[in-house]
DNA sequence: TCATATGCTACGATTTTAGTAGCGTCAATC
DNA sequence: GATTGACGCTACTAAAATCGTAGCATATGA
């Protein structure tokens, strides 16, 4: 099987940034990291947090994130590794960026 | 038609970070921003830079990125807006992060 | 034994992405 | 003024990813 996991679709260069872009350029990956930031979550609670993402995808993503060393599974469920947390810092930065961004633009909402 | 464009699939909260995660959680979006960082590119040169991404997707992404105010089109082709460049700074940070990340791990390559 | 919650797989339906061909426009060349 | 080549981009089909739901196997408590 091993469908996605490592293929690095868009790039075969192996450049770390490309590997990363490939990983986080998949739906839910960043969201999962985001939801895991406050603390460990069980499979089902994580699923709920992500708006009832299908378990198929959640499991696929968790597998990839674990292989990437960003997430691991313990007694309390899934949680970020040290790497995961340091990447999470960047997500926090993006959160701040996004607020300003949403602030000063025509607001494409509705 | 207007297929994707704005739907904000994973989240209907409207929270900026969710809108952003939804946008960049699509294949090629981040890659396009990345490739646009050095300077303006024409549609076709950008396509080439992205490993011959299909024009359908490229155009869809460019449309979304323009609506998001991250990219615009000028005489020299497509280029990052000011917002696009500031987001690009975060990509540079991620690049640095990714290098270290790739550095101290079992290397899932090959 | 029964009820409940867990992590997770199966599988058909829907949506997205890929891949290729090609149109209409424009500028340079012949 | 017909041809060539590059441009931005659309059309269309096939492949792949994602969704959505059902449900299994295990564990825990009542």
Tab-separated table of C-alpha atoms (C1' of nucleotides) in Angstrom:
chain	number	residue	atom	x	y	z
A	1	UNK	CA	0.000	0.000	0.000
A	2	UNK	CA	1.902	3.011	1.341
A	3	UNK	CA	0.041	5.499	-0.820
A	4	UNK	CA	1.226	8.955	0.066
A	5	UNK	CA	3.584	8.767	2.999
A	6	UNK	CA	6.739	9.847	1.282
A	7	UNK	CA	6.424	10.168	-2.496
A	8	UNK	CA	6.845	13.922	-2.356
A	9	UNK	CA	4.605	14.409	-5.301
A	10	UNK	CA	5.425	17.854	-6.519
A	11	UNK	CA	9.102	17.554	-6.012
A	12	UNK	CA	11.649	14.843	-6.237
A	13	UNK	CA	14.514	17.042	-5.280
A	14	UNK	CA	14.370	15.945	-1.669
A	15	UNK	CA	14.877	19.493	-0.522
A	16	UNK	CA	13.539	19.722	3.018
A	17	UNK	CA	11.276	22.638	2.241
A	18	UNK	CA	9.727	20.683	-0.624
A	19	UNK	CA	9.171	17.676	1.579
A	20	UNK	CA	7.563	19.963	4.122
A	21	UNK	CA	5.420	21.771	1.580
A	22	UNK	CA	4.273	18.452	0.271
A	23	UNK	CA	3.364	17.273	3.734
A	24	UNK	CA	1.513	20.350	4.852
A	25	UNK	CA	-0.004	20.940	1.445
A	26	UNK	CA	-2.450	18.158	2.131
A	27	UNK	CA	-5.837	18.876	3.499
A	28	UNK	CA	-6.074	18.616	7.307
A	29	UNK	CA	-2.411	18.191	8.017
A	30	UNK	CA	-1.889	21.687	9.342
A	31	UNK	CA	-5.253	21.680	10.999
A	32	UNK	CA	-4.358	18.562	12.920
A	33	UNK	CA	-1.101	20.082	14.105
A	34	UNK	CA	-3.038	23.150	15.097
A	35	UNK	CA	-5.590	21.236	17.127
A	36	UNK	CA	-2.890	19.239	18.828
A	37	UNK	CA	-1.133	22.290	20.156
A	38	UNK	CA	-3.061	22.755	23.384
A	39	UNK	CA	-2.340	19.204	24.419
A	40	UNK	CA	-2.834	15.511	23.715
A	41	UNK	CA	-6.043	14.328	22.097
A	42	UNK	CA	-7.564	10.943	21.506
A	43	UNK	CA	-8.340	9.826	18.011
A	44	UNK	CA	-11.995	10.572	18.410
A	45	UNK	CA	-11.653	13.864	20.208
A	46	UNK	CA	-9.224	14.988	17.570
A	47	UNK	CA	-11.676	13.906	14.949
A	48	UNK	CA	-14.366	15.984	16.623
A	49	UNK	CA	-12.121	19.014	16.876
A	50	UNK	CA	-11.470	18.866	13.178
A	51	UNK	CA	-15.135	19.081	12.356
A	52	UNK	CA	-15.741	15.373	12.100
A	53	UNK	CA	-13.052	14.704	9.590
A	54	UNK	CA	-13.391	11.198	8.255
A	55	UNK	CA	-11.411	8.647	10.213
A	56	UNK	CA	-9.821	7.404	7.027
A	57	UNK	CA	-8.104	10.674	6.372
A	58	UNK	CA	-7.338	11.352	9.990
A	59	UNK	CA	-5.573	8.073	10.330
A	60	UNK	CA	-3.647	8.598	7.116
A	61	UNK	CA	-2.518	12.011	8.300
A	62	UNK	CA	-1.575	10.830	11.747
A	63	UNK	CA	0.492	8.107	10.202
A	64	UNK	CA	2.315	10.584	7.994
A	65	UNK	CA	2.816	12.990	10.878
A	66	UNK	CA	4.224	10.237	13.025
A	67	UNK	CA	6.596	9.153	10.305
A	68	UNK	CA	7.609	12.760	9.978
A	69	UNK	CA	8.385	12.799	13.655
A	70	UNK	CA	5.969	15.596	14.400
A	71	UNK	CA	3.428	13.568	16.332
A	72	UNK	CA	3.565	10.534	18.542
A	73	UNK	CA	1.104	8.429	20.449
A	74	UNK	CA	1.189	7.937	24.187
A	75	UNK	CA	-1.112	6.992	27.001
A	76	UNK	CA	-3.010	10.212	26.693
A	77	UNK	CA	-3.500	9.823	22.971
A	78	UNK	CA	-1.811	11.683	20.174
A	79	UNK	CA	0.447	14.597	20.907
A	80	UNK	CA	3.068	16.789	19.352
A	81	UNK	CA	6.699	15.830	19.574
A	82	UNK	CA	9.330	18.444	20.244
A	83	UNK	CA	9.643	19.006	16.519
A	84	UNK	CA	5.895	19.213	16.291
A	85	UNK	CA	5.815	21.891	18.926
A	86	UNK	CA	8.544	23.909	17.269
A	87	UNK	CA	6.635	23.761	14.010
A	88	UNK	CA	3.585	24.763	16.002
A	89	UNK	CA	5.357	27.979	16.901
A	90	UNK	CA	5.344	28.834	13.243
A	91	UNK	CA	1.651	28.145	13.133
A	92	UNK	CA	1.160	30.609	15.928
A	93	UNK	CA	3.083	33.135	13.890
A	94	UNK	CA	0.835	32.392	10.949
A	95	UNK	CA	-2.168	32.880	13.167
A	96	UNK	CA	-0.966	36.355	14.029
A	97	UNK	CA	-0.248	37.052	10.410
A	98	UNK	CA	-3.683	35.843	9.371
A	99	UNK	CA	-5.415	38.161	11.799
A	100	UNK	CA	-3.753	41.200	10.350
A	101	UNK	CA	-4.297	39.937	6.879
A	102	UNK	CA	-8.004	39.448	7.460
A	103	UNK	CA	-8.061	42.812	9.113
A	104	UNK	CA	-6.954	45.053	6.309
A	105	UNK	CA	-8.544	43.379	3.367
A	106	UNK	CA	-11.887	43.549	1.507
A	107	UNK	CA	-12.979	40.492	3.442
A	108	UNK	CA	-13.843	37.807	0.914
A	109	UNK	CA	-16.203	36.227	3.409
A	110	UNK	CA	-19.927	35.453	3.128
B	1	UNK	CA	-19.322	27.661	-11.801
B	2	UNK	CA	-16.900	28.903	-9.153
B	3	UNK	CA	-15.919	25.496	-7.765
B	4	UNK	CA	-13.520	25.992	-4.913
B	5	UNK	CA	-12.494	29.608	-4.625
B	6	UNK	CA	-13.859	30.411	-1.205
B	7	UNK	CA	-15.846	27.587	0.415
B	8	UNK	CA	-13.434	27.271	3.304
B	9	UNK	CA	-14.073	23.609	3.484
B	10	UNK	CA	-12.753	22.535	6.809
B	11	UNK	CA	-14.032	25.458	8.734
B	12	UNK	CA	-17.011	27.701	8.626
B	13	UNK	CA	-15.963	29.715	11.612
B	14	UNK	CA	-14.395	32.405	9.480
B	15	UNK	CA	-11.420	32.564	11.782
B	16	UNK	CA	-8.534	33.989	9.777
B	17	UNK	CA	-6.215	31.151	10.633
B	18	UNK	CA	-8.786	28.662	9.415
B	19	UNK	CA	-9.265	30.525	6.188
B	20	UNK	CA	-5.529	30.569	5.772
B	21	UNK	CA	-5.102	26.903	6.610
B	22	UNK	CA	-7.793	26.074	4.145
B	23	UNK	CA	-6.118	28.110	1.449
B	24	UNK	CA	-2.616	26.794	1.927
B	25	UNK	CA	-3.831	23.291	2.649
B	26	UNK	CA	-4.441	22.821	-1.018
B	27	UNK	CA	-1.863	21.217	-3.171
B	28	UNK	CA	0.482	23.670	-4.941
B	29	UNK	CA	-0.693	26.797	-3.193
B	30	UNK	CA	2.353	27.143	-0.988
B	31	UNK	CA	4.621	25.962	-3.736
B	32	UNK	CA	3.355	28.697	-6.002
B	33	UNK	CA	3.976	31.327	-3.376
B	34	UNK	CA	7.417	29.884	-2.889
B	35	UNK	CA	8.290	30.007	-6.568
B	36	UNK	CA	7.019	33.540	-6.858
B	37	UNK	CA	9.324	34.842	-4.176
B	38	UNK	CA	12.374	35.593	-6.311
B	39	UNK	CA	10.310	37.722	-8.651
B	40	UNK	CA	7.515	37.881	-11.212
B	41	UNK	CA	6.847	34.897	-13.422
B	42	UNK	CA	4.686	34.340	-16.449
B	43	UNK	CA	1.985	31.724	-16.367
B	44	UNK	CA	4.062	29.305	-18.340
B	45	UNK	CA	7.347	29.883	-16.581
B	46	UNK	CA	5.593	29.455	-13.275
B	47	UNK	CA	4.086	26.277	-14.569
B	48	UNK	CA	7.533	25.032	-15.499
B	49	UNK	CA	8.971	25.958	-12.117
B	50	UNK	CA	6.296	23.918	-10.430
B	51	UNK	CA	7.262	20.787	-12.286
B	52	UNK	CA	4.757	21.159	-15.072
B	53	UNK	CA	1.749	21.465	-12.862
B	54	UNK	CA	-1.397	21.246	-14.928
B	55	UNK	CA	-2.629	24.637	-16.150
B	56	UNK	CA	-6.069	23.904	-14.778
B	57	UNK	CA	-4.841	23.757	-11.235
B	58	UNK	CA	-2.358	26.558	-11.670
B	59	UNK	CA	-5.038	28.869	-12.891
B	60	UNK	CA	-7.414	27.866	-10.111
B	61	UNK	CA	-4.727	28.527	-7.526
B	62	UNK	CA	-3.693	31.826	-9.037
B	63	UNK	CA	-7.289	32.922	-8.999
B	64	UNK	CA	-7.635	32.032	-5.333
B	65	UNK	CA	-4.348	33.698	-4.475
B	66	UNK	CA	-5.388	36.841	-6.268
B	67	UNK	CA	-8.715	36.903	-4.490
B	68	UNK	CA	-6.800	36.437	-1.278
B	69	UNK	CA	-4.735	39.453	-2.149
B	70	UNK	CA	-1.470	37.571	-2.068
B	71	UNK	CA	-0.718	37.669	-5.760
B	72	UNK	CA	-1.488	40.052	-8.565
B	73	UNK	CA	-0.832	40.203	-12.274
B	74	UNK	CA	1.156	42.949	-13.953
B	75	UNK	CA	3.130	43.536	-17.129
B	76	UNK	CA	5.813	41.162	-16.017
B	77	UNK	CA	3.395	38.413	-15.172
B	78	UNK	CA	2.289	37.189	-11.794
B	79	UNK	CA	3.938	38.478	-8.687
B	80	UNK	CA	3.525	38.627	-4.949
B	81	UNK	CA	1.698	41.518	-3.395
B	82	UNK	CA	2.962	43.100	-0.224
B	83	UNK	CA	0.884	40.641	1.765
B	84	UNK	CA	2.242	37.857	-0.373
B	85	UNK	CA	5.779	38.897	0.396
B	86	UNK	CA	5.128	39.102	4.098
B	87	UNK	CA	3.667	35.630	4.031
B	88	UNK	CA	6.702	34.628	2.039
B	89	UNK	CA	8.847	35.636	4.988
B	90	UNK	CA	7.142	32.916	6.959
B	91	UNK	CA	7.928	30.473	4.200
B	92	UNK	CA	11.555	31.412	4.503
B	93	UNK	CA	11.326	30.696	8.195
B	94	UNK	CA	9.769	27.345	7.410
B	95	UNK	CA	12.599	26.668	5.002
B	96	UNK	CA	15.099	27.168	7.779
B	97	UNK	CA	13.031	25.028	10.092
B	98	UNK	CA	12.794	22.272	7.502
B	99	UNK	CA	16.554	22.133	7.073
B	100	UNK	CA	17.116	21.509	10.736
B	101	UNK	CA	14.249	19.110	10.839
B	102	UNK	CA	15.646	17.082	7.953
B	103	UNK	CA	19.011	17.302	9.590
B	104	UNK	CA	18.394	15.588	12.877
B	105	UNK	CA	16.001	12.909	11.864
B	106	UNK	CA	16.311	9.302	10.664
B	107	UNK	CA	15.934	10.642	7.144
B	108	UNK	CA	12.834	9.076	5.670
B	109	UNK	CA	14.266	9.609	2.225
B	110	UNK	CA	14.906	7.133	-0.582
C	1	DT	C1'	-24.026	-9.850	30.008
C	2	DC	C1'	-24.788	-5.299	28.388
C	3	DA	C1'	-23.691	-0.796	27.494
C	4	DT	C1'	-20.329	2.436	26.201
C	5	DA	C1'	-16.037	4.297	24.421
C	6	DT	C1'	-11.910	3.564	22.127
C	7	DG	C1'	-8.713	3.195	17.683
C	8	DC	C1'	-9.316	2.145	13.356
C	9	DT	C1'	-10.717	-0.317	8.672
C	10	DA	C1'	-14.041	-1.053	4.611
C	11	DC	C1'	-16.247	0.718	0.947
C	12	DG	C1'	-19.190	3.382	-2.272
C	13	DA	C1'	-19.954	8.297	-3.512
C	14	DT	C1'	-18.171	12.787	-4.355
C	15	DT	C1'	-14.616	16.137	-5.175
C	16	DT	C1'	-10.118	17.384	-6.467
C	17	DT	C1'	-6.031	16.897	-9.178
C	18	DA	C1'	-3.541	15.253	-13.128
C	19	DG	C1'	-2.594	15.132	-17.986
C	20	DT	C1'	-3.097	16.346	-22.537
C	21	DA	C1'	-4.990	18.859	-26.395
C	22	DG	C1'	-5.954	22.970	-28.251
C	23	DC	C1'	-8.242	27.747	-28.864
C	24	DG	C1'	-7.711	32.800	-29.428
C	25	DT	C1'	-4.396	36.542	-29.249
C	26	DC	C1'	-0.257	38.900	-30.169
C	27	DA	C1'	4.506	39.957	-32.041
C	28	DA	C1'	8.113	38.871	-34.807
C	29	DT	C1'	9.644	36.810	-39.158
C	30	DC	C1'	9.509	35.727	-43.721
D	1	DG	C1'	-0.102	38.900	-45.234
D	2	DA	C1'	0.725	34.148	-44.182
D	3	DT	C1'	3.481	31.536	-40.821
D	4	DT	C1'	5.672	30.635	-36.713
D	5	DG	C1'	6.083	30.699	-31.953
D	6	DA	C1'	4.983	32.073	-27.347
D	7	DC	C1'	1.467	33.595	-24.436
D	8	DG	C1'	-2.718	32.997	-21.006
D	9	DC	C1'	-5.999	29.978	-20.421
D	10	DT	C1'	-10.179	26.587	-21.186
D	11	DA	C1'	-12.087	21.757	-22.229
D	12	DC	C1'	-12.304	17.256	-21.316
D	13	DT	C1'	-11.240	12.486	-19.499
D	14	DA	C1'	-8.813	9.629	-16.247
D	15	DA	C1'	-6.793	9.012	-11.882
D	16	DA	C1'	-6.383	9.979	-7.196
D	17	DA	C1'	-7.668	11.984	-2.866
D	18	DT	C1'	-11.367	12.916	0.319
D	19	DC	C1'	-15.845	12.312	2.279
D	20	DG	C1'	-19.369	9.933	4.800
D	21	DT	C1'	-21.178	6.197	6.924
D	22	DA	C1'	-21.194	1.645	8.837
D	23	DG	C1'	-19.083	-1.330	11.643
D	24	DC	C1'	-15.324	-4.435	13.737
D	25	DA	C1'	-12.317	-5.621	17.619
D	26	DT	C1'	-10.873	-4.420	22.061
D	27	DA	C1'	-11.293	-2.588	26.690
D	28	DT	C1'	-13.679	-0.835	30.733
D	29	DG	C1'	-17.367	-0.387	33.858
D	30	DA	C1'	-22.090	-1.478	35.429
